[in-house]
Short mmCIF file of C-alpha atoms and ligand atoms in Angstrom, two decimals:
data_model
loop_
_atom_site.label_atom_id
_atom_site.label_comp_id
_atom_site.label_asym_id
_atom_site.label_seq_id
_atom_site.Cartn_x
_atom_site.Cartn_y
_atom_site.Cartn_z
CA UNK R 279 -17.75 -9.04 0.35
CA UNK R 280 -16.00 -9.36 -2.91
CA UNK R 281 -16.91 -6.97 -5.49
CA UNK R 282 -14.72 -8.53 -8.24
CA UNK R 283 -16.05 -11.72 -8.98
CA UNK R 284 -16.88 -14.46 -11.85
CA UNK R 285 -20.60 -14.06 -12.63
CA UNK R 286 -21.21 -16.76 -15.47
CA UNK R 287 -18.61 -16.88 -16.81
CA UNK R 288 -17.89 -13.48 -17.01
CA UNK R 289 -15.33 -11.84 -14.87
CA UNK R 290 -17.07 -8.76 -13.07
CA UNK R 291 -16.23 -5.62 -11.51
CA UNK R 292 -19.00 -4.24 -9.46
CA UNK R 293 -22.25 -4.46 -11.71
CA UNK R 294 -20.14 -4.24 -14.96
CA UNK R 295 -18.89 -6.98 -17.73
CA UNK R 296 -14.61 -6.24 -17.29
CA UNK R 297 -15.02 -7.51 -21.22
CA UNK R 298 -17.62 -4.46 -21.97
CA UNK R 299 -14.56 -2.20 -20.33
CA UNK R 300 -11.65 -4.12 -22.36
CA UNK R 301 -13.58 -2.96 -25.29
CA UNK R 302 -14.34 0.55 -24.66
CA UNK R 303 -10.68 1.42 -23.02
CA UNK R 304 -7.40 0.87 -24.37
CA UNK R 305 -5.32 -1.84 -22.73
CA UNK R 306 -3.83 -2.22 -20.71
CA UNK R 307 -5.28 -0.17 -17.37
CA UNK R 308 -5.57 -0.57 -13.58
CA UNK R 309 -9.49 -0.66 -12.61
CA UNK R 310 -10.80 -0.21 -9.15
CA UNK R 311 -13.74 -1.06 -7.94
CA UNK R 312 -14.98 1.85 -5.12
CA UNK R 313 -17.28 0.14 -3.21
CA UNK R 314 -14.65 -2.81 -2.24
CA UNK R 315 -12.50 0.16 -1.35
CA UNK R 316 -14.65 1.32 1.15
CA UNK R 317 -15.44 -2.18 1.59
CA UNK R 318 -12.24 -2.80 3.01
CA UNK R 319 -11.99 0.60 5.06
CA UNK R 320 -14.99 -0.51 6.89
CA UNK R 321 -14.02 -3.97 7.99
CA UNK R 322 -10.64 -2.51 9.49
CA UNK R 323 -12.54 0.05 10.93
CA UNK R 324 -15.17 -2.52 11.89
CA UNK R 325 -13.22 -4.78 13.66
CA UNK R 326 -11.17 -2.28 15.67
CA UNK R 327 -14.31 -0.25 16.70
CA UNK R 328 -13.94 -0.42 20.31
CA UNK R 329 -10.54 1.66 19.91
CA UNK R 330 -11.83 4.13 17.30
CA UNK R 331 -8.04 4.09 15.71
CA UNK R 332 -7.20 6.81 13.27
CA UNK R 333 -6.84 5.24 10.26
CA UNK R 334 -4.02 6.54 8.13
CA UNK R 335 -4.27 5.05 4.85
CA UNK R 336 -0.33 4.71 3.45
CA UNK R 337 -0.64 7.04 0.14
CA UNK R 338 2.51 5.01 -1.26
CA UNK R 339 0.40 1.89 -1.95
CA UNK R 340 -1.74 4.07 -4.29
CA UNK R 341 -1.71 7.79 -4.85
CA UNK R 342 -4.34 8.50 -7.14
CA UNK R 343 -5.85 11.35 -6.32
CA UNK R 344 -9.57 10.48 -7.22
CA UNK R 345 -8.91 7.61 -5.17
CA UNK R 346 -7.61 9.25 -2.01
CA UNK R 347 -10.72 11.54 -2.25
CA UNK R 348 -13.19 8.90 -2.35
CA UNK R 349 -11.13 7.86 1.14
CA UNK R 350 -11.14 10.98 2.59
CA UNK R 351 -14.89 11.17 1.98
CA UNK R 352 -15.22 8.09 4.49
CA UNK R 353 -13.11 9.82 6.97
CA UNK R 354 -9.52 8.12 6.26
CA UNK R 355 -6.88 10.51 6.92
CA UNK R 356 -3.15 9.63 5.24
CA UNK R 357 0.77 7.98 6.01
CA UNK R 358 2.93 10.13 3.56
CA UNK R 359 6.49 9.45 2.89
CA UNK R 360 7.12 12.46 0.85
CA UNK R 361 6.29 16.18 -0.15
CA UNK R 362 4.46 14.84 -3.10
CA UNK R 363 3.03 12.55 -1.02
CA UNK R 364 1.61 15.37 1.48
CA UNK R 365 0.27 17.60 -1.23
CA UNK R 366 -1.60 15.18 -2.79
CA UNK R 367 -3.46 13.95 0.83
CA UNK R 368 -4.05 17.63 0.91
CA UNK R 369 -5.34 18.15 -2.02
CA UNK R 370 -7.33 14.89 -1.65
CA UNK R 371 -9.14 17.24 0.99
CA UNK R 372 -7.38 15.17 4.10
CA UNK R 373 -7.29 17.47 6.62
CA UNK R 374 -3.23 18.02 8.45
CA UNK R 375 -4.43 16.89 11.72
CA UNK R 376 -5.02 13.08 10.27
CA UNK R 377 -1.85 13.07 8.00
CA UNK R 378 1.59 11.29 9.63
CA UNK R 379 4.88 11.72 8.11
CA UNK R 380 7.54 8.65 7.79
CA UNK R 381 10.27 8.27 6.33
CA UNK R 382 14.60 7.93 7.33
CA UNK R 383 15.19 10.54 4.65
CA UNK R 384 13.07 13.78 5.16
CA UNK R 385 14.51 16.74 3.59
CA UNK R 386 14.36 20.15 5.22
CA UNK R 387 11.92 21.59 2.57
CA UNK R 388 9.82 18.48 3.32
CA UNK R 389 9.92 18.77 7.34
CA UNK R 390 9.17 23.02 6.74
CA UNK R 391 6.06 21.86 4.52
CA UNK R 392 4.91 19.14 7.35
CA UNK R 393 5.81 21.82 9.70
CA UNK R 394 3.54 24.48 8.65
CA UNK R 395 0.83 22.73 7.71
CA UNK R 396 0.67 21.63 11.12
CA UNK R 397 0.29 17.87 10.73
CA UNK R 398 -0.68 15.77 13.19
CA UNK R 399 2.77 13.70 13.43
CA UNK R 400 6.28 13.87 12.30
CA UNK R 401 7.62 10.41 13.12
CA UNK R 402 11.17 10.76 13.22
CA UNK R 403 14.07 8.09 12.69
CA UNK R 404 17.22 9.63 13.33
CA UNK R 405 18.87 12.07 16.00
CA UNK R 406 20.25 14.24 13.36
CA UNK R 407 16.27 14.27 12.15
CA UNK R 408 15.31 15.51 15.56
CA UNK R 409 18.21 18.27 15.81
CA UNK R 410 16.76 19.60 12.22
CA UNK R 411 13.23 19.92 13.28
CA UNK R 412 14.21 21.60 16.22
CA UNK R 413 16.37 24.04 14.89
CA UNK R 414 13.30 24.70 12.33
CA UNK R 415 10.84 24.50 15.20
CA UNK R 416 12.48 27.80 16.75
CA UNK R 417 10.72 29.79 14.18
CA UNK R 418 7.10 28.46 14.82
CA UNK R 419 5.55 29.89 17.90
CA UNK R 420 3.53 26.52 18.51
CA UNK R 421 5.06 23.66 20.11
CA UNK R 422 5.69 20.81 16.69
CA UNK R 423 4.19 17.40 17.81
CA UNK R 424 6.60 14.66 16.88
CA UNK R 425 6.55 10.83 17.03
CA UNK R 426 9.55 8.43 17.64
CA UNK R 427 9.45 5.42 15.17
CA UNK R 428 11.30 2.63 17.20
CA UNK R 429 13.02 -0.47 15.58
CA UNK R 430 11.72 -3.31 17.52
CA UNK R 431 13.77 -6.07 15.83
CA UNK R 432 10.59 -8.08 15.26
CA UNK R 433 11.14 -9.59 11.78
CA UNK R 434 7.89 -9.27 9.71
CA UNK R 435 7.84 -13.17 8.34
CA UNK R 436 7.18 -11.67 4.99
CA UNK R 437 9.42 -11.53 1.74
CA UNK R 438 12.74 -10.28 3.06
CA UNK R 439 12.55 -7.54 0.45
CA UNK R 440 9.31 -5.49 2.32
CA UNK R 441 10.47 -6.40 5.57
CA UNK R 442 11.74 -3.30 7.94
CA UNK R 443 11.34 -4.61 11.66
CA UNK R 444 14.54 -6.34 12.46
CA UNK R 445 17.47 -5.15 13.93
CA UNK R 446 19.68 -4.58 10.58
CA UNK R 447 17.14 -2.59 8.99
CA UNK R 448 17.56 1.35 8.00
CA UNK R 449 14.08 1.91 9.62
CA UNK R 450 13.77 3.30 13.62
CA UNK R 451 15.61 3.64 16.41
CA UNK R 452 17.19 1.22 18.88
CA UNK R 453 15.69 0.24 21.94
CA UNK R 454 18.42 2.22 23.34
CA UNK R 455 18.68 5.28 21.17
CA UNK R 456 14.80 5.57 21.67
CA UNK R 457 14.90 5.67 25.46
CA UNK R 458 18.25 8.30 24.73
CA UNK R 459 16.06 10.29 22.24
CA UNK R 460 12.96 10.59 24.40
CA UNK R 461 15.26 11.93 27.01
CA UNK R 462 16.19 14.20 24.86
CA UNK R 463 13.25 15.73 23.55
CA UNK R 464 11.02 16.10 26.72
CA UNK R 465 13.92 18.98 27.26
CA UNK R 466 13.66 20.28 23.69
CA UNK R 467 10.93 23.48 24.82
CA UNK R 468 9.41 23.57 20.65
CA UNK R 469 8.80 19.91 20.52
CA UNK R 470 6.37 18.02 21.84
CA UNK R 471 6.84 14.27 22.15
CA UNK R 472 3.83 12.96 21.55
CA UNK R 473 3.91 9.62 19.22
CA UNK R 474 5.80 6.20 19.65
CA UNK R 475 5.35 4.87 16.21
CA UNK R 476 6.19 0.96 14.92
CA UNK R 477 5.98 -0.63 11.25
CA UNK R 478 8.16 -3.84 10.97
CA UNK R 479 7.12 -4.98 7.13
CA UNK R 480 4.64 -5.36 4.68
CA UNK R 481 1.99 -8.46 3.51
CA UNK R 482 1.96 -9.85 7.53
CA UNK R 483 -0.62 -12.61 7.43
CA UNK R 484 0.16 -14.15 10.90
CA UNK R 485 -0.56 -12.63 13.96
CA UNK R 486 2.69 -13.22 15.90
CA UNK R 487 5.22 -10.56 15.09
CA UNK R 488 2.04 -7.75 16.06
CA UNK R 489 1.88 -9.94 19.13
CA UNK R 490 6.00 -9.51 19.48
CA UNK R 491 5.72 -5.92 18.60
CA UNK R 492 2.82 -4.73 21.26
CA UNK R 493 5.15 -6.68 23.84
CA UNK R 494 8.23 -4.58 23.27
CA UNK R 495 6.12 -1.97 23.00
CA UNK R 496 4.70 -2.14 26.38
CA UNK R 497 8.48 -3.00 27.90
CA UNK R 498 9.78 0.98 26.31
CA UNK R 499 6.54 2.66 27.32
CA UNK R 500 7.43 1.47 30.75
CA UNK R 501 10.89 2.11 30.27
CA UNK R 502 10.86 5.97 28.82
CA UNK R 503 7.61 6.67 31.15
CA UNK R 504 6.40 8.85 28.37
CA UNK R 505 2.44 9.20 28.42
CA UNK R 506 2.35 8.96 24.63
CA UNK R 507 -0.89 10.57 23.22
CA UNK R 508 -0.65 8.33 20.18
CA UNK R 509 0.60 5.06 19.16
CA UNK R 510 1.16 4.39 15.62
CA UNK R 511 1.02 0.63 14.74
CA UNK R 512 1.64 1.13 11.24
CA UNK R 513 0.32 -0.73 8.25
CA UNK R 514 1.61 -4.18 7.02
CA UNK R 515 -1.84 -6.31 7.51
CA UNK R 516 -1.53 -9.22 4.93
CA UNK R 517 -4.02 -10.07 2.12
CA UNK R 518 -5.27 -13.11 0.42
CA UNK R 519 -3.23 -13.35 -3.08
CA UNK R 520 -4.17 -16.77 -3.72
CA UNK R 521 -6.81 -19.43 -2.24
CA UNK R 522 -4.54 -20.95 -0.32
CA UNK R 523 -3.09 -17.79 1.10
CA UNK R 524 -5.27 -16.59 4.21
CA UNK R 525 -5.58 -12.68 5.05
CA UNK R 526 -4.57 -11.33 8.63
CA UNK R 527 -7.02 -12.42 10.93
CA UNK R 528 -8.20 -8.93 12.43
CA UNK R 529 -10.74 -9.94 15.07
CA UNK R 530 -7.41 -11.86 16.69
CA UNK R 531 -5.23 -8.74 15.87
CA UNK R 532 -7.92 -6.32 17.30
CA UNK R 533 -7.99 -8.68 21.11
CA UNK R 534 -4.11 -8.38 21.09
CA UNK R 535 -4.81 -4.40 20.98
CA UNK R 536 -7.57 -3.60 23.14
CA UNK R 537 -5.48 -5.58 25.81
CA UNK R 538 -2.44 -3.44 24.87
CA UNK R 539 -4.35 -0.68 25.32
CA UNK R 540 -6.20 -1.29 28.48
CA UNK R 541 -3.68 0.43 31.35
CA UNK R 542 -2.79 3.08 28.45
CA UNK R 543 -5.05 6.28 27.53
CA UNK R 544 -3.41 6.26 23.61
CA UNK R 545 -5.03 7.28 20.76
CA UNK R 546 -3.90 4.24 18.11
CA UNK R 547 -3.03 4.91 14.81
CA UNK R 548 -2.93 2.43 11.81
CA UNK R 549 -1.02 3.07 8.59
CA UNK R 550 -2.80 0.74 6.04
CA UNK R 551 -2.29 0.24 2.76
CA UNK R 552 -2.12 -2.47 1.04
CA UNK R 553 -5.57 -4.15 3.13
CA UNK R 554 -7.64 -1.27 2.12
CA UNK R 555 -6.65 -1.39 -1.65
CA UNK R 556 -4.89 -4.68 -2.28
CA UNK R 557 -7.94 -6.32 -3.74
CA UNK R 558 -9.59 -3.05 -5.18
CA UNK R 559 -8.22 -3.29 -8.06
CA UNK R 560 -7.16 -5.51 -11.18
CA UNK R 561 -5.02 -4.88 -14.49
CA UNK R 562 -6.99 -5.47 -17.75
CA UNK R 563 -4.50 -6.05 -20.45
CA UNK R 564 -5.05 -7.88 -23.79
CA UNK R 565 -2.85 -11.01 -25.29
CA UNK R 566 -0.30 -9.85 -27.85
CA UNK R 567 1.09 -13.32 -29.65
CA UNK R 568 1.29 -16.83 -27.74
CA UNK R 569 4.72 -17.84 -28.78
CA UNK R 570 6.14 -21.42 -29.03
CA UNK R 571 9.70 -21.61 -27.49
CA UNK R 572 11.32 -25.34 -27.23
CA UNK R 573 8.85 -26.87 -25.11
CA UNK R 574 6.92 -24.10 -23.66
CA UNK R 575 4.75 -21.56 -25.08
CA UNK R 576 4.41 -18.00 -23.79
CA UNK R 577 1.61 -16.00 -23.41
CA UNK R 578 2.67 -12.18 -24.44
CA UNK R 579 0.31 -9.12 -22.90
CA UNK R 580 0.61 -6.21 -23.50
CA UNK R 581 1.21 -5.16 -19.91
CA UNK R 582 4.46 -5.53 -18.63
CA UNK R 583 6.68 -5.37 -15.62
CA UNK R 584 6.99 -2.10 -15.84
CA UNK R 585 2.98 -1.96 -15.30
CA UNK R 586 3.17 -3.92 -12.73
CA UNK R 587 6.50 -4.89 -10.86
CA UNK R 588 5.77 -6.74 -8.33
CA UNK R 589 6.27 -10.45 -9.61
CA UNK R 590 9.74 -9.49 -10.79
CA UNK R 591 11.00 -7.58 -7.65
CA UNK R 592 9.36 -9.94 -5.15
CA UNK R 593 8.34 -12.59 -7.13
CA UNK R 594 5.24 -12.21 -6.22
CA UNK R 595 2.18 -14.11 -6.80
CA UNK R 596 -0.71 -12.15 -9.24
CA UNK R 597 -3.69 -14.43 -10.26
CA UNK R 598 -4.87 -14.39 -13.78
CA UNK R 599 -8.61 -14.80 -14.72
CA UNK R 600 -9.49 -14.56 -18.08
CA UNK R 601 -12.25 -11.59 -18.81
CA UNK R 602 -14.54 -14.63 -20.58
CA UNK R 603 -14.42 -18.26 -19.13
CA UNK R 604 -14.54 -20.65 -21.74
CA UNK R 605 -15.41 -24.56 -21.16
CA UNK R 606 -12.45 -25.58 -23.52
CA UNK R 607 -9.47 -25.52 -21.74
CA UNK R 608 -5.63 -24.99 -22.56
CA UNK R 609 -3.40 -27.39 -21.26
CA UNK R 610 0.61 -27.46 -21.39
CA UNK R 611 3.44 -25.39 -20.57
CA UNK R 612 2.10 -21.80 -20.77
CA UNK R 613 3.70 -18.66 -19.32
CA UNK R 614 2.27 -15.60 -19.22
CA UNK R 615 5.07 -13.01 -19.74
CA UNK R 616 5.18 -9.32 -20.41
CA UNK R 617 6.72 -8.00 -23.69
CA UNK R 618 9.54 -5.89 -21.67
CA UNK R 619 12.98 -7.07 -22.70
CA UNK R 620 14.12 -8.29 -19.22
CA UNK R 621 13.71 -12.23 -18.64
CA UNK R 622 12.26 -11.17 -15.03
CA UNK R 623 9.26 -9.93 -16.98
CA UNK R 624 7.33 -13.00 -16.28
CA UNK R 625 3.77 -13.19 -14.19
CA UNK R 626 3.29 -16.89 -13.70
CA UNK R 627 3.03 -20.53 -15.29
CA UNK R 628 -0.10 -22.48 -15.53
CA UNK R 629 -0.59 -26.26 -16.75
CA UNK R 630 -4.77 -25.52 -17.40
CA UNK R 631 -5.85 -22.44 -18.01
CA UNK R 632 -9.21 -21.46 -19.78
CA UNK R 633 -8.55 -21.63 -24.10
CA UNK R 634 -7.76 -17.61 -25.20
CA UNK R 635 -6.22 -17.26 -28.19
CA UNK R 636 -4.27 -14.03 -29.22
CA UNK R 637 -6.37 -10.59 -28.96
CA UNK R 638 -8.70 -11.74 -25.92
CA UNK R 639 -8.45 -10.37 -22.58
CA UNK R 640 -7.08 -11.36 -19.22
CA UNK R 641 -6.86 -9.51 -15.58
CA UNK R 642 -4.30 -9.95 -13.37
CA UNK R 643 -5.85 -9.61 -9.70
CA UNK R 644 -5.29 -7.91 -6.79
CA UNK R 645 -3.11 -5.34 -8.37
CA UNK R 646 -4.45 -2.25 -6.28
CA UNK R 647 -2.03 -1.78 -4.28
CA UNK R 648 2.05 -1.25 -5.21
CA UNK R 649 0.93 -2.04 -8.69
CA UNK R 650 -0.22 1.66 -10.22
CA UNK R 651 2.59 3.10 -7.46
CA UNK R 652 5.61 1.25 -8.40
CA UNK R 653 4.95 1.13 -11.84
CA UNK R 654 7.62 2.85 -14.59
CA UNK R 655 8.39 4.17 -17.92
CA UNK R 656 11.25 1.59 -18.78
CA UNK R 657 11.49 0.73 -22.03
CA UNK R 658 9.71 3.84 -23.09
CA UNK R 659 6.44 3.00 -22.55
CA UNK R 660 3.74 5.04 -21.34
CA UNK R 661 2.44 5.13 -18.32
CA UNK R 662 -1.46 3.71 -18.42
CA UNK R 663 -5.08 4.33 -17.22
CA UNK R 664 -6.64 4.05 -14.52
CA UNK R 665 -10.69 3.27 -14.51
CA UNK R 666 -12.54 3.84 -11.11
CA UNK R 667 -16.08 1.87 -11.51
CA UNK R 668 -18.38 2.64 -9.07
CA UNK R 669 -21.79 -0.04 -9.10
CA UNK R 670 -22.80 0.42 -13.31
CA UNK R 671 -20.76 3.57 -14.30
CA UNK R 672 -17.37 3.70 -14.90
CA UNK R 673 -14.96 6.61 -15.63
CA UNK R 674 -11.37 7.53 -16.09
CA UNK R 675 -9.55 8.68 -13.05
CA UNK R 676 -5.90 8.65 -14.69
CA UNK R 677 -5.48 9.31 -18.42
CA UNK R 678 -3.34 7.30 -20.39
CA UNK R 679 0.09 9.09 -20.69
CA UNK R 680 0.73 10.20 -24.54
CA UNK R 681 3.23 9.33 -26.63
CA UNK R 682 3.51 13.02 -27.30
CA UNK R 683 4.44 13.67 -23.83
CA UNK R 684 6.61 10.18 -23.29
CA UNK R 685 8.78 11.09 -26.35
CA UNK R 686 8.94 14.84 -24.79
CA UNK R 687 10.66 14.02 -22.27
N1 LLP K 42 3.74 2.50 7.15
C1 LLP K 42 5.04 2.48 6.80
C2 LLP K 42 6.00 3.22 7.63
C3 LLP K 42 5.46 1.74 5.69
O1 LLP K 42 6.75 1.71 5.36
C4 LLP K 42 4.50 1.04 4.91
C5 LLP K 42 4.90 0.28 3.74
C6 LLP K 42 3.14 1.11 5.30
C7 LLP K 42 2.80 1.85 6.43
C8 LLP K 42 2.04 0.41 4.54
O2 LLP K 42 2.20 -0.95 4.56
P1 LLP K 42 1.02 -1.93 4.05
O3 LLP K 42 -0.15 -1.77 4.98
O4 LLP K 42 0.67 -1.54 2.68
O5 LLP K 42 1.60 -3.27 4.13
N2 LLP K 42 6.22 -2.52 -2.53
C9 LLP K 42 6.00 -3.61 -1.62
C10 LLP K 42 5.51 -3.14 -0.28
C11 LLP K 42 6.40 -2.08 0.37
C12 LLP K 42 5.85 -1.55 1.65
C13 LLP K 42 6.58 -0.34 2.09
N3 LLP K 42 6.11 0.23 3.31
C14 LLP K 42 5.04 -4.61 -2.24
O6 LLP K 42 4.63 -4.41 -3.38
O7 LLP K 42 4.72 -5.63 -1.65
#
């Protein structure tokens, strides 16, 4: 179900005209459309309902906070990589016992926080992790469940940049230093080893390296002997950016793990992000000037890279629909190109594009997730709005930062 759509000629979010919003709301701002939110949490859910996984959805793909409550409302619980991270799932409402903590760099005063608010795993990454939480753990009368995250050296077959499986990666643990590490913890008496956890990259749309990854899975659950009360799959389930690019196929994905899972009595969890909020979302933003350089002309909006990174950091791929579809149509060299003063700020050529002309409105798609997260100041520009429309009412769910408070700081 797409909830984003052209409806003639009009580009659509839910049961409201994205023009009617480019009006009312200054540009440029992220909007989300709810019910493909919890559009999305349903079909994962959906398809893996004969395992009744915990769904963790990764708060680092989007941390709004009126967003993560409208999740926590349909029962997901959350993957945090940081304090700030944490207190926002809990303030989202999501209770400790569905949060997971990842992450090679945990600081003591983020382990004590995970620690006493009792969260249902810390997956670790490192031996001198583990010796940390244990000296912390002495304090705490309960036993601290903890997870392993293991480095399978299962390459994602993504962009090399949100890859983390293979074997040169900062993420995990060795085959070997895992079965070492679980050896060590079963005689650790405040810990309780109780997770194996896995994540080898981000944007996965073929089913292979999750096929790889349950295989070396089973091999070290064998190996260590460990009955492991919950296996953490992590996130990285691909989405559709363009029409040619297919999503992960989940009813495939789910077979692989309900055969995993059949001689095993594991609880699995998923870490989702980007498939529950990927296509939530686009960025409205309005055309500055279209500029004539040599022989190509550049379409400026006033949303840049700094709105939205990702097609300078992994040059990736961001449709652009115009809010109104005209008949007449542009044809040439355009680019459409932000107005930060980098030449990476560029979001992508077209030959034919639908005529605009300077002050209409275009959206960049499929924006929801790592667009609002990894976006920035640079340049000094503020950071922007978020709009959460939910069927025909629409509201603000992140103000529009003030200059007052930019030029504060
Ligand atoms: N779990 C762990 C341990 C992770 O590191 C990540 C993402 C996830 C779950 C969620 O992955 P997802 O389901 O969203 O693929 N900024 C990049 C993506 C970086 C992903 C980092 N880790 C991008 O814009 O493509």
């Amino acid at each position: 179900m797409n909830y984003i759509k052209i409806r003639q000629n009009n580009l659509c979010i839910e049961n409201i005209s994205t023009l009617k919003l480019a009006k009312k709301y200054k540009t440029p701002f992220y909007c989300y459309s709810v019910s493909q939110l919890k559009n999305n949490y349903y079909a994962l859910a959906q398809a893996f309902q004969s395992i009744k996984p915990i769904i963790c959805f990764s708060v680092k793909s989007n941390s709004n906070l009126a967003l993560l409550k409208e999740l926590k409302k349909i029962g997901s619980g959350a993957d945090v990589v940081s304090i700030g991270e944490l207190l926002k799932a809990l303030k989202a409402g999501i209770k400790p016992k569905k949060i997971v903590f990842s992450g090679i760099g945990k600081t003591e005063e983020e382990l004590r926080l995970a620690i006493k608010k009792q969260i249902l795993l810390i997956n670790i990454e490192s031996e001198n992790e583990l010796n940390l939480i244990n000296k912390i753990s002495k304090k705490f009368y309960k036993k601290i469940p903890i997870g392993i995250r293991l480095n399978p050296n299962v390459t994602g077959k993504t962009h090399r940049k949100i890859s983390t499986g293979g074997k040169d990666e900062k993420f995990g643990l060795s085959y070997n230093d895992f079965v070492n590490l679980c050896k060590k913890i079963k005689k650790m008496r405040n810990l309780s080893l109780e997770g194996v956890s896995v994540h080898i990259g981000s944007q996965i749309t073929s089913i292979e390296p999750f096929k790889k990854v349950l295989s070396v899975l089973n091999k070290i659950i064998n190996k260590t002997k460990v009955n492991f009360k919950f296996i953490d799959l992590g996130g990285g389930m691909g989405i559709s950016y363009s029409p040619n690019e297919k999503q992960i196929n989940l009813k495939v994905y789910a077979k692989l793990v309900n055969k995993f899972l059949k001689d095993k009595k594991s609880k699995v969890i998923f870490e989702p992000g980007r498939f529950i909020i990927g296509n939530a979302a686009i960025l409205i933003s309005r055309i500055i000037y279209i500029k004539k350089n040599n022989n190509k002309k550049y379409i400026i909006l006033d949303a840049g890279m700094n709105n939205l990174m990702r097609p300078a950091l992994y040059n990736a791929h961001h449709e652009i629909i115009p809010l109104k579809i005209k008949n007449k149509k542009l044809k040439g060299n355009f680019e459409f190109v932000g107005p930060v003063c980098e030449s990476s700020d560029k979001f992508s050529k077209i030959q034919k594009f639908s005529q605009v002309v300077e002050g209409d409105f275009v959206a960049l798609a499929n924006v929801g997730a790592y667009g609002m997260s990894l976006s920035s100041n640079y340049n000094s520009r503020p950071i922007i709005a978020e709009i959460m429309v939910h069927g025909s009412k629409h509201k603000i769910i992140r103000k529009r930062q003030s200059l007052e408070n930019l030029v504060n700081n």
